[in-house]
XYZ file of C-alpha atoms in Angstrom:
227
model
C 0.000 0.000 0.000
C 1.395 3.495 -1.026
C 1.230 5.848 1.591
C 1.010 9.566 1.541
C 1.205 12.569 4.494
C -1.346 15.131 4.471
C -1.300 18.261 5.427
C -4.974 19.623 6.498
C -4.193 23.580 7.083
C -7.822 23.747 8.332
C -10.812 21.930 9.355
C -13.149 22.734 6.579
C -10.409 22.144 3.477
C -10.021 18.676 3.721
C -9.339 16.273 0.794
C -13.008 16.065 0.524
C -14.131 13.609 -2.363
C -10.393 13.732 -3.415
C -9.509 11.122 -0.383
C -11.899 8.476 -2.382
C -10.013 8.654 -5.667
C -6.860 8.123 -3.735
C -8.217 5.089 -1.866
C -9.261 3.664 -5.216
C -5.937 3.705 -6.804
C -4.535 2.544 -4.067
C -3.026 4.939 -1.506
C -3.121 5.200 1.953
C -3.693 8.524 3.932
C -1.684 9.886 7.037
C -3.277 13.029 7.759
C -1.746 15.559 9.975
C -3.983 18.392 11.330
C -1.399 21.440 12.354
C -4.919 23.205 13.339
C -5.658 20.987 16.001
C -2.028 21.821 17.511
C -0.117 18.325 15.810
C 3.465 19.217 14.632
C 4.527 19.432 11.268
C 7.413 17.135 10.594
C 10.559 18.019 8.753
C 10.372 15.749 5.826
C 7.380 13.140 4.654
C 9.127 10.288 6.923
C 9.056 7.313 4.782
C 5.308 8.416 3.168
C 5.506 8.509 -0.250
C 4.070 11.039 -0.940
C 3.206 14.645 0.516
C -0.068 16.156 -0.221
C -0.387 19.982 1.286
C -3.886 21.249 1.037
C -5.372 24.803 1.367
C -6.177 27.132 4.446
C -2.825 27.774 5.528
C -2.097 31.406 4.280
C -0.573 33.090 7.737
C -0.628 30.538 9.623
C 1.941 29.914 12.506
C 3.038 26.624 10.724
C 3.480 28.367 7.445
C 7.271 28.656 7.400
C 6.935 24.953 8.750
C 4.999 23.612 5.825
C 7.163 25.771 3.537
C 10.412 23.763 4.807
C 8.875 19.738 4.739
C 7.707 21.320 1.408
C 11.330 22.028 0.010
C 12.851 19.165 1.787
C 10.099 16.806 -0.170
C 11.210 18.451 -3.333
C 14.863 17.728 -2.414
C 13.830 14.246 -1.480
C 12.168 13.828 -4.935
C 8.706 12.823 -2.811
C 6.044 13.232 -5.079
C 3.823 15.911 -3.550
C 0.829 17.727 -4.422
C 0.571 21.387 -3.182
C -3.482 22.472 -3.074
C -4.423 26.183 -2.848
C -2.322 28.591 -0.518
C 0.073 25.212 -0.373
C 0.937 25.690 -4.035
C 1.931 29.581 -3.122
C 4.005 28.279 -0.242
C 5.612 25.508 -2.567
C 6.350 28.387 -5.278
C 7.610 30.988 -2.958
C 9.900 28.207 -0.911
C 12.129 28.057 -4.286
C 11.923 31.993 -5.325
C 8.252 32.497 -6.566
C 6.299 35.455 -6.063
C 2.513 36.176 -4.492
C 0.458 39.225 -4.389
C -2.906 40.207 -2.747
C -5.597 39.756 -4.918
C -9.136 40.560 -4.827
C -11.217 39.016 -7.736
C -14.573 36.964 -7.986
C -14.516 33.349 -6.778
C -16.541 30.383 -8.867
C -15.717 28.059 -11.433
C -12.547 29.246 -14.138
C -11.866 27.113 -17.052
C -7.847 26.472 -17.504
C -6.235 25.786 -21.069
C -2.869 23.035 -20.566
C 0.335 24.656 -21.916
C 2.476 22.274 -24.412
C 5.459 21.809 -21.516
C 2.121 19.946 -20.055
C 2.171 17.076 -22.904
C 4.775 14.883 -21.069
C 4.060 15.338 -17.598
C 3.354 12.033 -16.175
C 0.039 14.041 -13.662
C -1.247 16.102 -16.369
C 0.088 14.963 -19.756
C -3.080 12.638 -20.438
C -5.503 15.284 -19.170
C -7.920 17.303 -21.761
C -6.638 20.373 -23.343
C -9.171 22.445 -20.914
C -9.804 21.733 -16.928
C -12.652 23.238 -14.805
C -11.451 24.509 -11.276
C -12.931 26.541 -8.744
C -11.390 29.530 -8.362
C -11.416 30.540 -4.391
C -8.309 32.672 -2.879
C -7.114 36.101 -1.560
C -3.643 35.866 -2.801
C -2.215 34.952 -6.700
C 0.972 33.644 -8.028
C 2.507 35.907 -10.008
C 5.981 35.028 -10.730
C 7.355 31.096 -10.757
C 10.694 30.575 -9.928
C 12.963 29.530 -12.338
C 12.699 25.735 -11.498
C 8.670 25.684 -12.401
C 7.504 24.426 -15.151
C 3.710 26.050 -15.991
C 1.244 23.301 -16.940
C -1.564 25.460 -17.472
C -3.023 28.989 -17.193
C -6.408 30.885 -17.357
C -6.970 33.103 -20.913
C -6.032 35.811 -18.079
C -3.035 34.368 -17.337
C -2.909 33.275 -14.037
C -0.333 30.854 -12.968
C -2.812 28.082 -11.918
C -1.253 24.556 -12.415
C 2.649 24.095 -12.047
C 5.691 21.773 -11.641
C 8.727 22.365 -9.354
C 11.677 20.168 -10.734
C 9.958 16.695 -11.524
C 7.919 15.148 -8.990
C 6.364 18.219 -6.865
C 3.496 19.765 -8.634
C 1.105 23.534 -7.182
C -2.251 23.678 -7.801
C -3.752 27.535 -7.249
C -7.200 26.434 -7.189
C -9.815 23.634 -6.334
C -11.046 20.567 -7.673
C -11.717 18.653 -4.009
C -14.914 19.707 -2.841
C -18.693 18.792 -3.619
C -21.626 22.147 -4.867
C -22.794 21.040 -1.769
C -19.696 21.726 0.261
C -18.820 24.928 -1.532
C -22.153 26.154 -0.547
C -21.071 25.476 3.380
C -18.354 27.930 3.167
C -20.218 30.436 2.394
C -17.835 32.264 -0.013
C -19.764 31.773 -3.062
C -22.799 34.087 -4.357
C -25.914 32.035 -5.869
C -24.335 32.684 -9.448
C -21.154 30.934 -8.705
C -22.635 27.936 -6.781
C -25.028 27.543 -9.997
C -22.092 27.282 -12.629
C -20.020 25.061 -9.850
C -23.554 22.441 -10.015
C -23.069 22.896 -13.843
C -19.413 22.248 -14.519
C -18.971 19.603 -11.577
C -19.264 16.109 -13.601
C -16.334 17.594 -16.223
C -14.627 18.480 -12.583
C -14.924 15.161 -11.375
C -14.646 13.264 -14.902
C -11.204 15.430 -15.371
C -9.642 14.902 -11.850
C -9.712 11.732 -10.807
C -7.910 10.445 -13.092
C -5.456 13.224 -12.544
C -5.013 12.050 -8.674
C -4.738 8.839 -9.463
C -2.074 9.474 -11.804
C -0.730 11.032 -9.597
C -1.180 8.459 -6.602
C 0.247 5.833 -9.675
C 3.592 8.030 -9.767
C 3.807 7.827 -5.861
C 3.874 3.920 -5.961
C 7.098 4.085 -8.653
C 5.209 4.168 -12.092
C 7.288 6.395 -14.629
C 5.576 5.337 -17.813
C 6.639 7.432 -20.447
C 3.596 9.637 -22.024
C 3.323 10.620 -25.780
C 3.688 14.196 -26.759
C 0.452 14.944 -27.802
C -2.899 14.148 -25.988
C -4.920 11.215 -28.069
């Protein structure tokens, strides 16, 4: 059984319906809840992998999760950074964040062509549906990134540090139902989230799986183009 270390920044951004796709391809989850006052270690500690999900902008474990972050990276532990953990992963290695104040809901992404070969996001379709919900934006990568894909505004949203670490800016995890229970969302935006959520869920599965695949030692070589 592969086993990966979660970070849960805060009690309402959990993996959500994320945790079953894992489960089904196979990995185990160790999750460990820095709200509730548990430490975060130094390095994944024989997991492997690292998953880092949202909630943990200003935190008092930030410059924690920013160091298990880099040492992951160093390790080569595949890791998945979710929301304000793909800001932390970016600005560990040089990136660069800014306050930002624009409308949350559902953004459709467009995959760049470094994204063909990626062994996460090289299969994926050309577009993905997220949901867009954050204060802050990536605005610079550092130079060891590689950008998967982008809004038509250009926002940084999907990335790669080196080869096995990869930043998500926005959200994929979470049901309508649960987006309606933050209560971040204006009628509008929960309407198009009900809308777009079956290409959500039929796009990113498979992408966490993948993913969860590359954790247990698969490094099947992908072809250039999408089929």
């Amino acid at each position: 059984m592969t086993t990966a270390l979660v970070i849960e920044n805060d009690p309402q951004q959990g993996l959500g319906r994320a945790a079953a796709w894992l489960a089904e391809a196979g990995m185990e989850l160790d999750t460990v809840r820095p709200h509730l006052g548990e430490a975060v270690p130094n390095s994944p500690g024989g997991h492997e992998a690292l998953i880092a999900l949202g909630g943990g902008r200003g935190k008092d474990w930030s410059d924690d999760l920013a160091g298990l972050l880099a040492t992951a990276v160093a390790d080569q532990t595949p890791t998945l950074a979710i929301c304000s953990s793909a800001r932390i992963l970016a600005t560990a290695f040089g990136g660069r964040v800014e306050d930002r104040d624009e409308p949350f809901g559902p953004r459709m992404l467009a995959k760049r062509d470094a994204a063909g070969r990626d062994l996460v996001f090289g299969p994926a379709p050309m577009t993905i549906d997220v949901i867009r919900w954050r204060r802050q934006e990536l605005v610079e990568l550092p130079e060891e990134a590689t950008l998967l894909a982008s809004s038509p505004q250009g926002a940084l949203e999907i990335f790669r540090i080196r080869e096995n670490a990869w930043g998500v800016q926005s959200h994929f995890e979470f049901t309508p139902e649960q987006l309606a229970g933050f209560g971040a969302f204006d009628d509008a935006a929960l309407a198009k989230a009900a809308e777009v959520d079956e290409h959500i869920v039929f796009t990113w599965k498979p992408i966490l799986q993948r993913f969860a695949k590359v954790a247990a030692g698969e490094k099947k070589a992908l072809p250039l183009l999408d089929a």
